[in-house]
Amino acid sequence: MRQEAGIVGGYMEREAGWQRPVFDGRRKCTAALLGVLLLMAGVLLFLNALRRQSSLEEKTLYSYTVGATGTPRVHLLENSVYPGEWLENSEVYPASLTDYIEFQLSAKLAGSGDTPAVSSGTYTIGVELSGYYSTEGGKKTIFTRQFPLEEGEIPAGEDGVAEIQKTVQVRPADYSENLTEIEKELGGSFERSCKLVFSGTFSLQCADKTAEQPFSLAFSLPVDSKNTFYQLNPDADCSEQGSITTKERKTAALPFFRLLVGLIFALSGLVLLLTAFLIARKPTAEEIQALFLRRLLRKYGSRLVFTEAALPLPDDAVSVTSLESLLLLGEERRQPVMCRPDKAGLPADGLFTVQDGSQCFFYRTEARTDASIPLSA
């Protein structure tokens, strides 16, 4: 079918490459509502994407290790059993030949990190005497007495390292005598304990953060007369690890896909609003009439006969009120419903006729002068 200039199926007008949309009231409201929804959805999605999520993450500034060790050896009394005057570490020592015990003690803090640290500390070396009373539920402490031997500062080294090395000599017989005097004063015997305790605290300063890490190393000394031989091993290993941390707020990267989707939605809604209120125009009476005829053809076209010649309309022709009535009349009289298409392929003058012998029946569509036929129907 051909189209006349200025009429485009009731939807668009074509003028030298420019297409201007034609909106009736219903279509304008629909486009405006959809535009508002798209614009709001796009703006909300865009603003939500701009609000990047953030979280607190723990960052390690400096990691460190603290350890304390001790290496003992025993100086012997003059005897005919051992060729030398010293028994070195990890041997079995006779209590009766022990003159004194020498401990080489050391404590060290070392670490690494992206941020430099300054470390120092304090230490104490002493002997701890204790008395215990054994019960079915375990040992009960009767007393504890401290005998300090040495204390001082741990100097700071390079690269955050702090270390102290000390050598002390302890004579177990002196502390065994102290325990004996305590037993006499208390008027009873108890389970004895004598320990050399090497303890202290390392302090670290890293950026604006500080940390303290204590250490403690203990060796049990032979003060019980029941034990004729003994070994010197630390009561527990002294090795600790730690770190100085800080909290950092990490912000997620911008979600560019969500930003793009929000922008597309917002622009689409804006285009629809501009089209509905500024660009689109109301349909003309000719466009409304053409649309009405096209809808009739879509609905009843298969029951119509198109002719090239003009349809005669005698003076005594009978007018019917609707095309449906004319179609029913044609079926009853076994005559076709005819119309002549114009250049646009629409019924010329909106005229449909049924010719039955000398009698003529017709239906002519009324000219539509307003938008009574909605484009979106």
Coordinates of C-alpha atoms in Angstrom, one line a residue:
M1 CA 0.0 0.0 0.0
R2 CA 1.1 3.6 -0.7
Q3 CA 1.1 6.4 1.8
E4 CA 0.3 10.1 1.3
A5 CA 2.9 12.6 2.5
G6 CA 2.0 13.8 6.0
I7 CA 0.2 10.6 7.1
V8 CA 2.2 7.7 8.6
G9 CA -0.1 5.0 9.8
G10 CA -1.3 7.4 12.5
Y11 CA 2.0 7.2 14.4
M12 CA 4.7 9.3 12.8
E13 CA 4.9 12.2 10.4
R14 CA 7.7 12.2 7.8
E15 CA 9.1 15.4 6.5
A16 CA 12.4 15.3 4.6
G17 CA 14.1 12.8 6.9
W18 CA 12.7 14.2 10.2
Q19 CA 10.3 12.0 12.1
R20 CA 8.2 13.6 14.7
P21 CA 6.2 11.3 17.0
V22 CA 2.5 11.7 17.3
F23 CA 1.1 11.3 20.8
D24 CA -2.5 11.4 21.9
G25 CA -3.5 12.0 25.5
R26 CA -3.2 8.4 26.6
R27 CA 0.2 7.8 24.9
K28 CA 1.5 11.1 26.3
C29 CA 0.5 10.1 29.9
T30 CA 2.0 6.6 29.4
A31 CA 5.3 8.0 28.1
A32 CA 5.5 10.6 30.9
L33 CA 4.9 8.0 33.6
L34 CA 7.4 5.6 32.1
G35 CA 9.9 8.5 31.7
V36 CA 9.5 9.5 35.4
L37 CA 10.0 5.9 36.5
L38 CA 13.1 5.4 34.4
L39 CA 14.5 8.8 35.5
M40 CA 14.0 8.0 39.2
A41 CA 15.3 4.5 38.9
G42 CA 18.4 5.8 37.0
V43 CA 19.1 8.5 39.5
L44 CA 18.7 6.2 42.5
L45 CA 20.9 3.6 40.8
F46 CA 23.6 6.2 39.9
L47 CA 23.6 7.7 43.4
N48 CA 23.8 4.3 45.0
A49 CA 26.7 3.4 42.8
L50 CA 28.5 6.6 43.8
R51 CA 28.2 5.6 47.5
R52 CA 31.1 3.2 47.4
Q53 CA 31.2 0.6 50.1
S54 CA 34.0 0.8 52.6
S55 CA 35.3 -1.5 55.3
L56 CA 37.9 -1.5 58.0
E57 CA 40.8 -3.9 57.3
E58 CA 43.6 -4.8 59.6
K59 CA 47.1 -4.0 58.3
T60 CA 50.2 -5.4 59.9
L61 CA 52.8 -2.7 60.5
Y62 CA 55.5 -4.8 62.1
S63 CA 55.8 -8.5 63.0
Y64 CA 58.2 -9.7 65.6
T65 CA 59.5 -12.7 67.4
V66 CA 60.6 -12.8 71.1
G67 CA 62.8 -15.6 72.4
A68 CA 64.8 -16.3 75.5
T69 CA 67.4 -19.1 75.9
G70 CA 69.8 -20.2 78.6
T71 CA 72.9 -22.5 78.4
P72 CA 74.1 -23.9 81.7
R73 CA 77.3 -25.6 82.7
V74 CA 78.4 -26.9 86.2
H75 CA 81.6 -26.1 87.9
L76 CA 82.6 -29.1 90.0
L77 CA 84.3 -29.4 93.3
E78 CA 87.7 -31.1 93.3
N79 CA 87.2 -34.8 92.7
S80 CA 88.8 -37.9 91.3
V81 CA 85.9 -38.9 89.0
Y82 CA 85.8 -36.2 86.3
P83 CA 89.0 -35.1 84.6
G84 CA 87.9 -31.5 84.1
E85 CA 86.5 -28.8 86.3
W86 CA 83.4 -28.2 84.1
L87 CA 80.5 -30.3 83.0
E88 CA 78.9 -28.7 79.9
N89 CA 75.3 -28.4 78.9
S90 CA 72.9 -31.4 78.5
E91 CA 74.9 -33.7 80.8
V92 CA 73.9 -35.4 84.0
Y93 CA 75.3 -33.6 87.0
P94 CA 76.1 -35.0 90.5
A95 CA 74.6 -32.9 93.2
S96 CA 77.3 -33.7 95.7
L97 CA 80.1 -32.4 93.5
T98 CA 78.4 -29.2 92.3
D99 CA 80.2 -26.1 93.3
Y100 CA 78.1 -23.6 91.3
I101 CA 76.2 -23.4 88.1
E102 CA 76.9 -20.9 85.4
F103 CA 74.1 -19.7 83.1
Q104 CA 74.6 -17.9 79.8
L105 CA 71.3 -16.2 79.4
S106 CA 70.0 -14.3 76.3
A107 CA 66.8 -12.7 75.2
K108 CA 66.2 -11.2 71.8
L109 CA 63.4 -9.4 69.9
A110 CA 63.6 -9.3 66.1
G111 CA 61.1 -8.5 63.5
S112 CA 60.3 -6.9 60.2
G113 CA 57.7 -4.8 58.6
D114 CA 56.8 -2.0 56.1
T115 CA 57.1 0.5 59.0
P116 CA 60.3 0.7 61.0
A117 CA 60.1 0.0 64.7
V118 CA 62.1 1.0 67.8
S119 CA 62.4 -1.6 70.5
S120 CA 63.9 -1.7 74.0
G121 CA 63.1 -3.4 77.2
T122 CA 63.9 -4.3 80.8
Y123 CA 65.0 -7.6 82.4
T124 CA 65.4 -9.2 85.8
I125 CA 67.4 -12.2 86.9
G126 CA 66.7 -13.8 90.3
V127 CA 66.2 -17.0 92.3
E128 CA 62.7 -18.0 93.4
L129 CA 62.3 -20.3 96.4
S130 CA 59.0 -22.0 97.1
G131 CA 57.6 -24.5 99.5
Y132 CA 54.6 -26.7 98.7
Y133 CA 52.2 -29.0 100.5
S134 CA 50.9 -31.9 98.5
T135 CA 47.2 -32.8 98.8
E136 CA 44.9 -35.1 96.8
G137 CA 43.8 -32.1 94.8
G138 CA 47.4 -31.1 93.9
K139 CA 50.1 -28.9 95.4
K140 CA 49.3 -26.0 97.6
T141 CA 51.9 -23.2 97.9
I142 CA 53.1 -22.5 101.4
F143 CA 55.4 -19.6 100.6
T144 CA 57.4 -18.0 97.8
R145 CA 60.5 -15.8 98.3
Q146 CA 62.4 -13.9 95.6
F147 CA 66.2 -13.3 95.6
P148 CA 67.1 -10.7 92.9
L149 CA 70.4 -11.2 91.3
E150 CA 70.4 -8.6 88.5
E151 CA 68.1 -6.2 86.7
G152 CA 68.5 -3.6 84.0
E153 CA 67.6 -2.1 80.7
I154 CA 67.7 -3.9 77.3
P155 CA 69.3 -1.5 74.8
A156 CA 67.8 -0.9 71.4
G157 CA 69.7 -2.2 68.5
E158 CA 69.5 -1.6 64.7
D159 CA 66.5 -2.3 62.5
G160 CA 64.2 -2.7 65.5
V161 CA 66.3 -5.5 67.1
A162 CA 66.7 -5.5 70.9
E163 CA 68.9 -8.1 72.6
I164 CA 70.5 -8.8 76.0
Q165 CA 73.1 -11.4 77.0
K166 CA 74.1 -12.0 80.6
T167 CA 76.1 -14.6 82.5
V168 CA 75.2 -15.4 86.1
Q169 CA 76.6 -17.9 88.6
V170 CA 74.4 -19.6 91.2
R171 CA 75.5 -21.7 94.1
P172 CA 72.6 -24.2 94.9
A173 CA 74.0 -25.0 98.3
D174 CA 73.4 -21.4 99.5
Y175 CA 69.7 -21.6 98.7
S176 CA 69.4 -25.1 100.1
E177 CA 70.6 -23.7 103.4
N178 CA 68.0 -20.9 103.1
L179 CA 65.3 -23.6 102.7
T180 CA 66.5 -25.5 105.6
E181 CA 66.4 -22.4 107.8
I182 CA 62.8 -21.8 106.6
E183 CA 61.8 -25.3 107.5
K184 CA 63.2 -24.8 111.0
E185 CA 61.4 -21.6 111.4
L186 CA 58.1 -23.1 110.2
G187 CA 58.6 -26.2 112.3
G188 CA 58.1 -28.7 109.5
S189 CA 59.3 -30.0 106.2
F190 CA 57.8 -29.3 102.8
E191 CA 58.3 -30.0 99.1
R192 CA 61.1 -27.7 98.0
S193 CA 61.5 -25.7 94.8
C194 CA 64.3 -23.5 93.7
K195 CA 64.4 -21.8 90.3
L196 CA 66.5 -19.4 88.4
V197 CA 64.1 -17.0 86.7
F198 CA 65.1 -14.8 83.7
S199 CA 62.3 -12.6 82.8
G200 CA 61.5 -9.1 81.3
T201 CA 59.4 -7.1 78.9
F202 CA 60.2 -5.9 75.4
S203 CA 58.6 -2.6 74.4
L204 CA 58.0 -1.6 70.7
Q205 CA 57.2 1.7 69.1
C206 CA 56.0 1.6 65.5
A207 CA 54.5 4.8 64.0
D208 CA 51.9 5.8 66.6
K209 CA 51.4 2.3 67.9
T210 CA 53.0 0.7 70.9
A211 CA 53.2 -2.9 72.1
E212 CA 54.8 -4.8 74.9
Q213 CA 55.8 -8.5 74.9
P214 CA 56.9 -10.2 78.1
F215 CA 59.2 -13.2 78.3
S216 CA 60.2 -15.6 81.0
L217 CA 62.6 -18.5 81.2
A218 CA 63.1 -20.7 84.3
F219 CA 65.6 -23.4 85.3
S220 CA 65.0 -25.7 88.3
L221 CA 68.0 -25.9 90.6
P222 CA 69.0 -28.9 92.7
V223 CA 68.2 -28.1 96.3
D224 CA 66.5 -31.4 97.3
S225 CA 68.8 -33.7 99.2
K226 CA 66.9 -36.7 97.9
N227 CA 68.1 -36.1 94.3
T228 CA 71.8 -37.2 94.0
F229 CA 71.9 -36.5 90.2
Y230 CA 70.1 -33.8 88.1
Q231 CA 69.8 -32.2 84.7
L232 CA 69.3 -28.6 83.8
N233 CA 66.6 -28.0 81.3
P234 CA 64.3 -25.0 81.0
D235 CA 60.8 -25.6 82.5
A236 CA 59.3 -24.4 79.2
D237 CA 60.4 -23.0 75.9
C238 CA 60.3 -19.3 75.7
S239 CA 59.3 -18.2 72.1
E240 CA 56.5 -15.8 71.3
Q241 CA 55.3 -14.1 68.2
G242 CA 53.3 -10.9 67.8
S243 CA 52.6 -8.0 65.6
I244 CA 51.6 -4.4 65.6
T245 CA 48.6 -3.7 63.5
T246 CA 46.5 -0.7 62.6
K247 CA 43.0 -0.4 61.1
E248 CA 42.7 1.0 57.6
R249 CA 39.5 1.9 55.8
K250 CA 39.4 0.4 52.3
T251 CA 37.0 1.9 49.8
A252 CA 35.7 -0.3 47.0
A253 CA 36.3 0.7 43.4
L254 CA 33.5 2.5 41.6
P255 CA 31.1 0.0 40.0
F256 CA 31.3 1.4 36.5
F257 CA 28.7 -1.0 35.1
R258 CA 26.1 0.1 37.6
L259 CA 27.0 3.7 36.9
L260 CA 26.5 3.1 33.2
V261 CA 23.2 1.4 33.7
G262 CA 21.9 4.2 36.0
L263 CA 23.0 6.8 33.5
I264 CA 21.3 5.0 30.6
F265 CA 18.1 4.6 32.6
A266 CA 18.1 8.3 33.6
L267 CA 18.8 9.5 30.1
S268 CA 16.1 7.2 28.7
G269 CA 13.6 8.6 31.1
L270 CA 14.6 12.2 30.3
V271 CA 14.3 11.5 26.6
L272 CA 10.8 10.1 27.1
L273 CA 9.8 13.1 29.2
L274 CA 11.1 15.6 26.6
T275 CA 9.4 13.6 23.8
A276 CA 6.1 13.6 25.6
F277 CA 6.0 17.3 26.5
L278 CA 8.2 19.0 23.9
I279 CA 8.8 16.9 20.8
A280 CA 5.6 14.9 20.3
R281 CA 2.6 16.6 18.7
K282 CA -1.1 15.8 18.7
P283 CA -2.5 13.9 15.8
T284 CA -4.4 15.8 13.1
A285 CA -8.0 15.0 12.0
E286 CA -6.7 13.4 8.8
E287 CA -4.3 11.1 10.8
I288 CA -7.1 10.1 13.2
Q289 CA -9.4 9.3 10.3
A290 CA -6.7 7.3 8.5
L291 CA -6.0 5.4 11.6
F292 CA -9.7 4.6 12.1
L293 CA -9.9 3.3 8.5
R294 CA -6.8 1.2 8.8
R295 CA -8.2 -0.5 11.9
L296 CA -11.4 -1.2 10.1
L297 CA -9.3 -2.8 7.3
R298 CA -7.3 -4.9 9.7
K299 CA -10.5 -6.2 11.3
Y300 CA -12.7 -6.7 8.3
G301 CA -10.4 -6.5 5.3
S302 CA -10.7 -10.3 4.5
R303 CA -14.5 -9.8 4.1
L304 CA -14.2 -6.8 1.7
V305 CA -13.9 -6.5 -2.0
F306 CA -11.7 -3.7 -3.4
T307 CA -12.6 -2.2 -6.7
E308 CA -10.7 0.2 -9.1
A309 CA -13.9 1.9 -10.4
A310 CA -15.7 4.5 -8.4
L311 CA -18.7 3.2 -6.5
P312 CA -22.1 4.5 -7.7
L313 CA -24.2 5.8 -4.9
P314 CA -27.8 6.4 -6.2
D315 CA -30.2 8.8 -4.6
D316 CA -32.3 6.1 -3.1
A317 CA -29.3 4.2 -1.5
V318 CA -30.0 3.1 2.0
S319 CA -27.5 4.1 4.7
V320 CA -26.6 1.7 7.6
T321 CA -25.2 2.7 10.9
S322 CA -22.1 0.6 11.0
L323 CA -19.8 -1.5 8.9
E324 CA -20.7 -4.6 10.9
S325 CA -24.4 -4.1 10.0
L326 CA -23.4 -3.7 6.3
L327 CA -21.4 -6.9 6.4
L328 CA -24.3 -8.8 7.9
L329 CA -26.6 -7.4 5.3
G330 CA -24.2 -8.5 2.5
E331 CA -24.1 -12.0 3.9
E332 CA -27.9 -12.2 4.0
R333 CA -28.3 -11.0 0.4
R334 CA -25.2 -13.0 -0.8
Q335 CA -23.6 -9.8 -2.1
P336 CA -20.0 -8.6 -1.4
V337 CA -19.2 -5.4 0.6
M338 CA -17.2 -3.2 -1.8
C339 CA -14.9 -0.2 -1.4
R340 CA -12.4 1.6 -3.6
P341 CA -8.9 2.2 -2.2
D342 CA -7.4 5.7 -2.5
K343 CA -3.7 6.4 -3.1
A344 CA -2.9 5.5 0.6
G345 CA -4.7 2.2 0.3
L346 CA -7.6 3.3 2.4
P347 CA -11.3 3.3 1.5
A348 CA -12.0 6.5 -0.6
D349 CA -14.2 8.9 1.3
G350 CA -14.7 6.2 3.9
L351 CA -17.4 4.6 1.7
F352 CA -18.5 0.9 1.8
T353 CA -21.4 -0.4 -0.4
V354 CA -23.5 -3.5 -1.1
Q355 CA -25.2 -3.6 -4.5
D356 CA -28.2 -5.9 -4.7
G357 CA -29.8 -5.5 -8.1
S358 CA -31.2 -2.1 -8.3
Q359 CA -31.0 -1.6 -4.6
C360 CA -27.9 -0.1 -2.9
F361 CA -26.9 -0.1 0.7
F362 CA -23.9 1.9 2.0
Y363 CA -21.9 2.9 5.1
R364 CA -19.8 6.0 5.3
T365 CA -17.5 6.7 8.2
E366 CA -17.9 10.0 9.9
A367 CA -15.0 12.4 9.6
R368 CA -12.9 12.3 12.8
T369 CA -12.2 15.9 13.8
D370 CA -10.7 15.2 17.3
A371 CA -8.6 12.5 19.0
S372 CA -11.6 10.3 19.8
I373 CA -9.7 7.3 18.5
P374 CA -6.7 6.8 20.9
L375 CA -3.5 6.0 19.0
S376 CA -2.5 3.5 21.7
A377 CA -5.8 1.6 21.5

